[in-house]
Coordinates of C-alpha atoms in Angstrom, one line a residue:
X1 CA 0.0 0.0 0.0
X2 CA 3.1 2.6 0.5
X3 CA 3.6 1.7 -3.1
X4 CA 0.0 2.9 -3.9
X5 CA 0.1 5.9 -1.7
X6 CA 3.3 6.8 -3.9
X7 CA 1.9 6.1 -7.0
X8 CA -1.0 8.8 -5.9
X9 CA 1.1 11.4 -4.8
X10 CA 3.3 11.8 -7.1
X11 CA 0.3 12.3 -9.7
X12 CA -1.1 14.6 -7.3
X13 CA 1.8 16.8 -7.3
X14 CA 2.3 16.8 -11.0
X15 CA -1.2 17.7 -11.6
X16 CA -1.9 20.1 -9.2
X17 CA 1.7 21.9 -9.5
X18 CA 0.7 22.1 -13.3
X19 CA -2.7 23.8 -12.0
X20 CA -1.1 26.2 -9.4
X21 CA 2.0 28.1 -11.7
X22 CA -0.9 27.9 -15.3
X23 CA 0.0 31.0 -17.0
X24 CA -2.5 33.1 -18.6
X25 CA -1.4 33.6 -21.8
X26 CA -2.4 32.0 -25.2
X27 CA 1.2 29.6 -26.0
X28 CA 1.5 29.1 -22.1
X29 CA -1.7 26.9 -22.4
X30 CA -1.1 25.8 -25.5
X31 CA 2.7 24.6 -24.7
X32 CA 0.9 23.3 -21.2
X33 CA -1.6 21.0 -23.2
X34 CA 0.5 20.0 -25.1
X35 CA 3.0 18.5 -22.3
X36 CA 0.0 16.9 -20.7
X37 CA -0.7 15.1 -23.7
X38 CA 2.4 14.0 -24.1
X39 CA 2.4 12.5 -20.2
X40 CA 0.2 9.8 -20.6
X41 CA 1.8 8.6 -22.9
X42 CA 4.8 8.0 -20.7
X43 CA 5.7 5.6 -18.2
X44 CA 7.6 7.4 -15.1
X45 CA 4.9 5.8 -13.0
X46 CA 5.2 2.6 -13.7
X47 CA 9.1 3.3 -13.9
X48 CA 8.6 4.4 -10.3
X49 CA 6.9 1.2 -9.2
X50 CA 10.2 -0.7 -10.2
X51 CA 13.0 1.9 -9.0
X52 CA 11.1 2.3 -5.4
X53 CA 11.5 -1.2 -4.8
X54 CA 16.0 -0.6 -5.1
X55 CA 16.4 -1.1 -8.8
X56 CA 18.9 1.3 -9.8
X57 CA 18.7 1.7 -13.7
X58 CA 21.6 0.0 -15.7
X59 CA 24.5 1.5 -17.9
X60 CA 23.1 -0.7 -20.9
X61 CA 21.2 -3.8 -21.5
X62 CA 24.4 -5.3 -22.0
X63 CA 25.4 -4.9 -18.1
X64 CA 21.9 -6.3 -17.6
X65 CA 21.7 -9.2 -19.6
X66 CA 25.2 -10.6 -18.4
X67 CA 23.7 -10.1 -14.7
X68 CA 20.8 -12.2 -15.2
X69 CA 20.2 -13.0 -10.7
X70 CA 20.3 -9.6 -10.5
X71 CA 18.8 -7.6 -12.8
X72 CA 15.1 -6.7 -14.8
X73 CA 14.7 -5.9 -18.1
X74 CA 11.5 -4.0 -19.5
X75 CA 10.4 -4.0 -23.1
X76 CA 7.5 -1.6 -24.4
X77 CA 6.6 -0.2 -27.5
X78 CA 7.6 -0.2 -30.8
X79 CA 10.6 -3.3 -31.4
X80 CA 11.8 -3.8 -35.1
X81 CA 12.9 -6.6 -36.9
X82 CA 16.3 -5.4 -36.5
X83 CA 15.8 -4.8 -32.7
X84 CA 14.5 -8.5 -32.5
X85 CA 18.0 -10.5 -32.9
X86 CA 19.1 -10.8 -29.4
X87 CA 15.4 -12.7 -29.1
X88 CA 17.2 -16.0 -27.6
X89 CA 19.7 -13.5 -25.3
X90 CA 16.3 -12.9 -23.4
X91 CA 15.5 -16.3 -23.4
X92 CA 18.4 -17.5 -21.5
X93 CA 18.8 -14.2 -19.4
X94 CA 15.2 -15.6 -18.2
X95 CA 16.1 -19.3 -17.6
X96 CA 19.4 -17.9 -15.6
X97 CA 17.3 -15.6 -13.2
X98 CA 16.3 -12.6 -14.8
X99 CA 13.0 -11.3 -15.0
X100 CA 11.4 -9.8 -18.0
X101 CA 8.5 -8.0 -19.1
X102 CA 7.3 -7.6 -22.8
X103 CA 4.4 -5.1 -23.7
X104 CA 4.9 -4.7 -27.4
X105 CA 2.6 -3.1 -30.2
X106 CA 4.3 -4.2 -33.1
X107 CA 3.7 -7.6 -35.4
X108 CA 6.9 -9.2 -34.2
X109 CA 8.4 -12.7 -33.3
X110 CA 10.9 -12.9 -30.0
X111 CA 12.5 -16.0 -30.9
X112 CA 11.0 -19.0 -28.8
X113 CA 8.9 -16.9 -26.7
X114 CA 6.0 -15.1 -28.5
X115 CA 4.7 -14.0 -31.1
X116 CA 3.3 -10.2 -31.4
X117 CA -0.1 -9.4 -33.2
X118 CA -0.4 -5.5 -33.7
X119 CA -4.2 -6.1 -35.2
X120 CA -6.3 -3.3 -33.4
X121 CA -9.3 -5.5 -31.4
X122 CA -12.4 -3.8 -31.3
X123 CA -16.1 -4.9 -30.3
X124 CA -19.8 -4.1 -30.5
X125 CA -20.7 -5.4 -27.5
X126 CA -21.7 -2.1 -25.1
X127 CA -21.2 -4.2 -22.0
X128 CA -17.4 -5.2 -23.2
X129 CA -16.7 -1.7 -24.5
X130 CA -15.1 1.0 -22.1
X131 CA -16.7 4.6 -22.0
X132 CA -18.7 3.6 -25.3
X133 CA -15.0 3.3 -27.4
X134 CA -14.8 -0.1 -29.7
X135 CA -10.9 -0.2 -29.3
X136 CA -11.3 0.4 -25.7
X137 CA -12.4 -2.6 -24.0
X138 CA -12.8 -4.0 -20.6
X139 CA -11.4 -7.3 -19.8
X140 CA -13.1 -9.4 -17.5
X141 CA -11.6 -13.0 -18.9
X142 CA -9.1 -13.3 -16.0
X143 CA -7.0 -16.1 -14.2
X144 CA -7.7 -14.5 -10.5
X145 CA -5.6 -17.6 -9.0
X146 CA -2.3 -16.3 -10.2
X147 CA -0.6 -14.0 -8.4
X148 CA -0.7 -10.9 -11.1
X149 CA -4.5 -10.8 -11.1
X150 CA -4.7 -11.2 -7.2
X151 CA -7.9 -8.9 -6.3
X152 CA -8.5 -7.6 -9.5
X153 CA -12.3 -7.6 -11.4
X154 CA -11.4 -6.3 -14.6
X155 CA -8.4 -4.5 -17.1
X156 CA -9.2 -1.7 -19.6
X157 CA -7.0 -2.3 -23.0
X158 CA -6.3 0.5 -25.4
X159 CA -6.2 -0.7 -29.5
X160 CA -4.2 -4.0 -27.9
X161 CA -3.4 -6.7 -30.0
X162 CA -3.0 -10.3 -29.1
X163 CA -0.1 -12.9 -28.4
X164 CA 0.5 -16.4 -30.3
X165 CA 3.1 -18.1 -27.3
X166 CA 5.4 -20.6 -28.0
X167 CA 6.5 -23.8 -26.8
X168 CA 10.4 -23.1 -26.8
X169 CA 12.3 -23.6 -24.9
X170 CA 11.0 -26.7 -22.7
X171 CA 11.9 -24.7 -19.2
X172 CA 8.6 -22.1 -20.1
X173 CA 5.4 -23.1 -18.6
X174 CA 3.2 -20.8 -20.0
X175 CA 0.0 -19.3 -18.0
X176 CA -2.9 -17.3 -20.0
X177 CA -4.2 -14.7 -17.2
X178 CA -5.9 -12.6 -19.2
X179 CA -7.5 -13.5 -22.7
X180 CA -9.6 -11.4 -25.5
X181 CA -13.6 -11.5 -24.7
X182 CA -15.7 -13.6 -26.9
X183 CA -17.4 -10.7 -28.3
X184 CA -14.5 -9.3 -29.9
X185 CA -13.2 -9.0 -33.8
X186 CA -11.7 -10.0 -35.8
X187 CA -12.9 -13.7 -35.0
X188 CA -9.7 -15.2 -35.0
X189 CA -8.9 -13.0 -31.9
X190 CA -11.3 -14.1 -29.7
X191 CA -10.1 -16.4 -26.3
X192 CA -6.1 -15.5 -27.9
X193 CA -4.2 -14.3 -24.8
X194 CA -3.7 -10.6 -24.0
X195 CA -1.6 -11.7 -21.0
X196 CA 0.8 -14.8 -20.3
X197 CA 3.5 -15.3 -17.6
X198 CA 6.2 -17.6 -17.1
X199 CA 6.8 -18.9 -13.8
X200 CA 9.1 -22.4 -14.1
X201 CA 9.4 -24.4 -11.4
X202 CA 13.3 -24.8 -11.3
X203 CA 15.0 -22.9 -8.8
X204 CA 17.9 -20.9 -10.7
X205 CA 14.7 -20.0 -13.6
X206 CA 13.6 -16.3 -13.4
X207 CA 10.2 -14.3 -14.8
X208 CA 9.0 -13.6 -18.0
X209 CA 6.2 -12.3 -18.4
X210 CA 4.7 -10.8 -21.7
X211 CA 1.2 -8.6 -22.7
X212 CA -0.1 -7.6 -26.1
X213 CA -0.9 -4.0 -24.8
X214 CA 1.3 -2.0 -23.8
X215 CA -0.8 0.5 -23.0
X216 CA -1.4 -1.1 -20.0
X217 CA 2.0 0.7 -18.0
X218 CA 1.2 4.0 -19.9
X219 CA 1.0 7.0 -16.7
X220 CA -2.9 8.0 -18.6
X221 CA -4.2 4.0 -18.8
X222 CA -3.1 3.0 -15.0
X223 CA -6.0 5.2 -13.5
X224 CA -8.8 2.6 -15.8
X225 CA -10.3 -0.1 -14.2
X226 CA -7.8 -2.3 -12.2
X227 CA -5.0 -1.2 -14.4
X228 CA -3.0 0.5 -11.4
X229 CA -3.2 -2.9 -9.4
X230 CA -2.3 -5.0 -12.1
X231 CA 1.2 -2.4 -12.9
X232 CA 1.8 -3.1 -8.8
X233 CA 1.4 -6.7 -8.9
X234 CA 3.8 -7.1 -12.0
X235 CA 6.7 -4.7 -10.5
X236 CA 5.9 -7.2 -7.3
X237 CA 6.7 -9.8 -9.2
X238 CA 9.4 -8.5 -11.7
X239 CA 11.2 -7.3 -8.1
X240 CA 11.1 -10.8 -6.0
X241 CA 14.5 -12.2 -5.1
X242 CA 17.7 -10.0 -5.0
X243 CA 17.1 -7.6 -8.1
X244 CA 19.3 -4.5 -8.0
X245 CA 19.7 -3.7 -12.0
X246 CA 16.8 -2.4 -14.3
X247 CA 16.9 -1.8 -17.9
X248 CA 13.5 0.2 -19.4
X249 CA 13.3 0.2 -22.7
X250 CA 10.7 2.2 -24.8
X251 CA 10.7 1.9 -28.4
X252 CA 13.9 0.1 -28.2
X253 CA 15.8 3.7 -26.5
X254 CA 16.7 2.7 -22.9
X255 CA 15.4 5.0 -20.5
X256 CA 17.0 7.0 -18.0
X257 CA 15.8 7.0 -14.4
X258 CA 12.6 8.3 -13.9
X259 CA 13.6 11.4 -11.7
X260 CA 15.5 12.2 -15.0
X261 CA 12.0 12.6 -16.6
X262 CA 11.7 17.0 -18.0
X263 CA 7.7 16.3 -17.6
X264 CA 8.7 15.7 -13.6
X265 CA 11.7 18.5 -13.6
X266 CA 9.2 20.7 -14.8
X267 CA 6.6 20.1 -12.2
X268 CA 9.5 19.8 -9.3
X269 CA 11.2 23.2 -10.4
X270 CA 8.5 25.5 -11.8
X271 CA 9.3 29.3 -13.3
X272 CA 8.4 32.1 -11.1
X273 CA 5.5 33.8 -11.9
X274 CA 5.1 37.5 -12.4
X275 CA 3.1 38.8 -9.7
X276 CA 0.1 41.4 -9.9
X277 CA 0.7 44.8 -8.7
X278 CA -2.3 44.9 -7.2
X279 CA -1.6 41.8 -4.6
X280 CA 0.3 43.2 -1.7
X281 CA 3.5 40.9 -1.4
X282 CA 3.6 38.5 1.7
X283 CA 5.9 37.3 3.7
X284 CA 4.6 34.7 5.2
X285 CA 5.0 31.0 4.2
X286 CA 1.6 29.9 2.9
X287 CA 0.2 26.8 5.3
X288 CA 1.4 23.7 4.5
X289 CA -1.5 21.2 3.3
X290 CA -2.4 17.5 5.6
X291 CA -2.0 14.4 4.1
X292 CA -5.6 14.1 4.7
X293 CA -6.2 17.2 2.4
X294 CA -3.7 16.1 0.0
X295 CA -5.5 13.0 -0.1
X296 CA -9.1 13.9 -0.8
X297 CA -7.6 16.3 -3.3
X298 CA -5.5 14.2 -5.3
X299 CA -8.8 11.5 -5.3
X300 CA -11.1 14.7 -6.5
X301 CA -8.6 15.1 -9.3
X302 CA -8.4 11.5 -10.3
X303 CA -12.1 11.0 -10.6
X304 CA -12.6 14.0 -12.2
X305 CA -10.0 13.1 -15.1
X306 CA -11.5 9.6 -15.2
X307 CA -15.2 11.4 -15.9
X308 CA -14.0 13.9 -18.2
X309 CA -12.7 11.5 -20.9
X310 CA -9.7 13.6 -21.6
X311 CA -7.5 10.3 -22.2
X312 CA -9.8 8.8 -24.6
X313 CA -10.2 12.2 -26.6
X314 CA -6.5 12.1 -26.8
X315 CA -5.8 9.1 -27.8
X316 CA -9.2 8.9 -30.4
X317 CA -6.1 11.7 -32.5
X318 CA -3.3 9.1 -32.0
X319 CA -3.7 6.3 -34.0
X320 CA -1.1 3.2 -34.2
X321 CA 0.9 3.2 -38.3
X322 CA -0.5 0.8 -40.3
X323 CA 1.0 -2.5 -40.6
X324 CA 3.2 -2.1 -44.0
X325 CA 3.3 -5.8 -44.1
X326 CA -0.4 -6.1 -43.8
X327 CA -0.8 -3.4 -46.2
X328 CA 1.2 -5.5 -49.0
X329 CA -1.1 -8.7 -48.0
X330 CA -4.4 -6.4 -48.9
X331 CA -2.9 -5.3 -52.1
X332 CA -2.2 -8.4 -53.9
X333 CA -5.5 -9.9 -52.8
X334 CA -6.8 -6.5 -54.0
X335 CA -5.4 -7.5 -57.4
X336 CA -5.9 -11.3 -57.4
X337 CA -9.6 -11.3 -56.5
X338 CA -9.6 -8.4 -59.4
X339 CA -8.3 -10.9 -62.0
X340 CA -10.3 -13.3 -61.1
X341 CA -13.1 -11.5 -61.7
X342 CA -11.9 -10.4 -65.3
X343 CA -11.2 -13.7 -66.0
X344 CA -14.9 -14.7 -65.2
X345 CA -16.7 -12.4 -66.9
X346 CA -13.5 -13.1 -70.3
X347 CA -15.0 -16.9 -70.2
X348 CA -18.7 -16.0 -69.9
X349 CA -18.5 -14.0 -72.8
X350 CA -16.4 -16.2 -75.2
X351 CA -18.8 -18.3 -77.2
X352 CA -17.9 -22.0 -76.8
X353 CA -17.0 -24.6 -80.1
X354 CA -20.1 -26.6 -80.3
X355 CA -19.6 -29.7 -82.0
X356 CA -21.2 -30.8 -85.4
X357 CA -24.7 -32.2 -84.8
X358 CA -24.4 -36.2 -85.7
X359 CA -25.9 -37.2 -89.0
X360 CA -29.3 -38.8 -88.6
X361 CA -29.4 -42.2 -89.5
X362 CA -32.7 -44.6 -90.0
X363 CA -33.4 -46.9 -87.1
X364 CA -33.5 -50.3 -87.6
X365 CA -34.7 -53.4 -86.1
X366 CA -33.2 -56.4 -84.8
X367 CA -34.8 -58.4 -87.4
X368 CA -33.8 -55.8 -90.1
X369 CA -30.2 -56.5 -88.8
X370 CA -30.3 -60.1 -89.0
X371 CA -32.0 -60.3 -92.3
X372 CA -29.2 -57.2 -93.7
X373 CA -26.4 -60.2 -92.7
X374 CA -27.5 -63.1 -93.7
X375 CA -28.6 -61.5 -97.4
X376 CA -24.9 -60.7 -97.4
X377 CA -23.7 -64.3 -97.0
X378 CA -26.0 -65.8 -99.1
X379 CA -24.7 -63.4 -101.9
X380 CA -21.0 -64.7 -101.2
X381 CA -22.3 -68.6 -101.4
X382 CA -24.2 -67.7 -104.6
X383 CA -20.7 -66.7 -106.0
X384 CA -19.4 -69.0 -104.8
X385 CA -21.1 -71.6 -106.8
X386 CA -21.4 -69.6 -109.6
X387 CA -17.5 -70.3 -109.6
X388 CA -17.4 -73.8 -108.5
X389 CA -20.0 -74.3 -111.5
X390 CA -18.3 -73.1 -113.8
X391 CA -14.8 -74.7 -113.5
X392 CA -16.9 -78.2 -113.4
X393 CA -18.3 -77.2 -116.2
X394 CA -14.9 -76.4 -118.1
X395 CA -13.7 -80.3 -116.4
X396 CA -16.9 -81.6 -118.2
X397 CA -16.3 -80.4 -121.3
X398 CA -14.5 -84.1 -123.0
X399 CA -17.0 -86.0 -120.9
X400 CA -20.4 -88.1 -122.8
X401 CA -23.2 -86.2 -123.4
X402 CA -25.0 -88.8 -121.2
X403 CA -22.8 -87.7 -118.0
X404 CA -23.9 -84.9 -115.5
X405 CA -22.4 -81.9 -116.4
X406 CA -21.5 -81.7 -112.9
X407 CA -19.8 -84.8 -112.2
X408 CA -16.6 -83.6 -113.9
X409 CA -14.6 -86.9 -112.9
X410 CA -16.1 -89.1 -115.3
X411 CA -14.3 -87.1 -118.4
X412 CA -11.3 -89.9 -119.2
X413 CA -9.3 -86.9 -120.4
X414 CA -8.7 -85.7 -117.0
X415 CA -7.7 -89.0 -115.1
X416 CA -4.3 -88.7 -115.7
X417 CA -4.1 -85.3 -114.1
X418 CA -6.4 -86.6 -111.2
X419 CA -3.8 -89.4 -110.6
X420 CA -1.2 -86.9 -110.1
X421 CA -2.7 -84.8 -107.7
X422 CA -2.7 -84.6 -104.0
X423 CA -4.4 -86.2 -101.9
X424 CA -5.6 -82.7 -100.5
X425 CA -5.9 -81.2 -104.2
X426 CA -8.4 -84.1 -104.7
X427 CA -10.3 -83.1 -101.7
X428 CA -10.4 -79.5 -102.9
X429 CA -11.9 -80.7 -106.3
X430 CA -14.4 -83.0 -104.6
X431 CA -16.2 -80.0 -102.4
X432 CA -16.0 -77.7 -105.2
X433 CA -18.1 -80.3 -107.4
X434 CA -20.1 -80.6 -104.0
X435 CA -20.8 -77.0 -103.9
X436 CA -21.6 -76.5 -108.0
X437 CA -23.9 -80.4 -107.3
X438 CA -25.9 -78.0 -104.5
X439 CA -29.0 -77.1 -105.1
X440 CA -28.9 -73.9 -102.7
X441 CA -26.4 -71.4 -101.9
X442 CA -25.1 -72.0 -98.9
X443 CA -24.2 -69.1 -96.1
X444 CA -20.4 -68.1 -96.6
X445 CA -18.2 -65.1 -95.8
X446 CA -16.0 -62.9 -97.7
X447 CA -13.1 -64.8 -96.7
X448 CA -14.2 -67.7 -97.4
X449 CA -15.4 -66.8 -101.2
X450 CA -11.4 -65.3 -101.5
X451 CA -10.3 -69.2 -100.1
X452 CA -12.6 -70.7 -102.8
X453 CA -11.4 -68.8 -105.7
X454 CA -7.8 -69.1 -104.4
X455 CA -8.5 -72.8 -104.9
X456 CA -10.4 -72.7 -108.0
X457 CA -7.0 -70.9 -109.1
X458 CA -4.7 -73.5 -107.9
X459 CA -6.3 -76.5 -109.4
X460 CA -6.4 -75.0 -112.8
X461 CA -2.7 -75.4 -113.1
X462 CA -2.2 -79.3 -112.7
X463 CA -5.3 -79.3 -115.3
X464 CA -4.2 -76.2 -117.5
X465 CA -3.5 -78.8 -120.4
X466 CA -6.9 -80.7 -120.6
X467 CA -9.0 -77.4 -119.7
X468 CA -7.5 -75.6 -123.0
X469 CA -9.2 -75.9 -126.2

């Protein structure tokens, strides 16, 4: 609670010195506005929080990582690619003792330990938005057994992203204390963790402890919600054991101590202000003021900033870059899904090759069919012995006038040839006297009438002496 007390003291004197020396002119105010813009943005509070505890700030985050039993290192902000490399030095400064804390607002990957998502969540959900802002959101999805989210009902996040973890190395045991609400886009954001801590159970492992927001440890965002309770239970934690060495780093610039701050040495060590002529000049000490004035005072202020809406209004006119690399993405989808298109509507348009209608031909029956072949083959058996016919009648030609003109073998002339024939030649003669002796045609094929004049042909040579005139 002495912590606390701090924390609302010192914004009690920065707020009401800036209220006591106001000047009247025009660029006084303006200058003056413009420096309490620029405050809660900051982060000397939560700076505080750590160097109250006895963390003295480091000469570089070199002296800090090679002390890892010793020593805290802070990350918020902005981190580039370039900024990113010494990813697995905070890895092992972590497993040897050191505690870390990562609130970054960039799409980034730390090595083995997170990834970054800089996606602005918003919702449409009155009961999860804060003050009636869609990127301002309350955050009621909390782990209340760990230690970070003892006694607290609900965070307030500002544009936050969300965090993919990961499971290298094998010493991280990952907790998810605080996760997106349901009601949230883009979908793929919904239940992703806002905030996850590291606590191994080995006893030489330190704290890391990362958060998608880092809006969260800004001096404007800790007076939302529980956000001031949350920042004391994380320097509680970031501070257990022996730590004497603190590196802050905003936007990858390390940070001085926070007394160094010009928004405190400008509260501590106001200009003197012109007096009016027409106020006498005193010499008497004004009364000092009670802790218990100072007190209800500096709570009058607080609630009075928290129902004006000042910090939303400001932040409403500072909005986070867009994402170059997300840009890219968008354009070439831009121009695929654009080609696409043209290439749809191209082969609508193009008149298809339709084939040649096939010629119409008259159906026939089965019968028809049938009766169409077997006309065929009786054609080739009527040629047949046509043929066979007529070489027996050329054979008969010597024979009596008595003897069948078809039994060819009884001409005399031609038994001399007949003995010297084949025995297959003679078989060839007798069915082609069987087929010119038939009184139908039989049923042949094509080939087969070829075969019978192929035979007819061969069996005039033995006989070409008798069959010439």
């Amino acid at each position: 609670m002495a912590i606390a007390r701090l924390l609302l003291m010192l914004l009690f004197s920065i707020v009401l010195t800036s209220n006591v020396f106001a000047q009247n002119k025009v660029d006084g105010d303006t200058a003056r506005a413009a420096s309490n813009s620029e405050w809660h943005f900051r982060h000397e509070l939560f700076q505080m929080l750590l160097e109250e505890r006895g963390l003295k700030v480091a000469e570089s985050l070199d002296a800090a990582l090679a002390s890892p039993r010793d020593s805290v290192i802070v990350l918020i902000g902005k981190q580039g690619r370039a900024k990113s490399s010494y990813a697995e030095d905070l890895s092992t400064f972590a497993e040897g003792g050191g505690a870390v804390l990562m609130a970054l607002d960039s799409s980034v990957s730390i090595g083995g330990v997170a990834s970054f998502t800089s996606t602005a969540i918003t919702s449409e959900d009155s009961a999860t938005r804060y003050q009636g802002h869609a990127d301002c959101l309350r955050v009621s999805d909390l782990e209340r057994s760990h230690p970070l989210m003892k006694g607290l009902s609900e965070l307030v996040i500002n544009r936050s992203g969300w965090l993919v973890l990961h499971l290298q190395p094998e010493w991280m045991n990952w907790e998810m204390i605080a996760t997106v609400p349901k009601t949230c886009s883009p979908r793929r954001s919904c239940g992703q963790p806002l905030i996850a801590a590291s606590l191994s159970g080995l006893p030489d492992a330190g704290t890391l402890i990362v958060a998608a927001d880092p809006s969260l440890f800004t001096n404007g965002m800790l007076w939302h919600g529980d956000n001031a309770l949350f920042a004391i239970r994380v320097s509680e934690l970031l501070c257990r054991g022996e730590k004497r060495r603190l590196a802050f780093l905003v936007d990858g610039q390390p940070l001085p101590s926070y007394r160094a701050s010009p928004l405190l040495q400008q509260a501590a060590n106001p200009k003197p202000q012109p007096i009016p002529m027409s106020v006498p000049l005193q010499n008497v000490p004004p009364p000092k003021p009670t802790l218990e004035s100072a007190l209800r005072l500096a709570n009058s202020v607080i609630q009075n900033v928290e129902e004006s809406n000042i910090l939303n209004e400001a932040l409403v006119n500072q909005p986070r870059p867009l994402n170059r690399r997300l840009y890219t993405w968008i354009v070439l989808v831009g121009l695929v899904a654009l080609m696409a298109a043209w290439l749809t509507l191209k082969m609508e348009h193009t008149a298809a090759v339709n084939p040649p209608s096939p010629i119409a031909r008259t159906m026939k029956t089965a019968m028809a069919l049938l009766n169409g072949n077997d006309d065929q083959g009786r054609q080739y058996g009527e040629a047949a012995q046509l043929l066979a016919r007529e070489f027996c009648q050329e054979l008969s030609a010597g024979a009596p006038p008595s003897s069948d003109r078809w039994h060819c073998l009884d001409n005399p002339a031609i038994q001399p040839a007949l003995e010297s024939m084949s025995a297959s030649q003679r078989r060839e003669l007798a069915s082609l006297i069987e087929l010119a002796d038939g009184s139908d045609a039989p049923h042949i094929s094509s080939r087969r009438l070829q075969q019978i004049g192929l035979v007819i042909h061969q069996l005039r040579t033995p006989l070409r002496d008798i069959l010439q005139p």
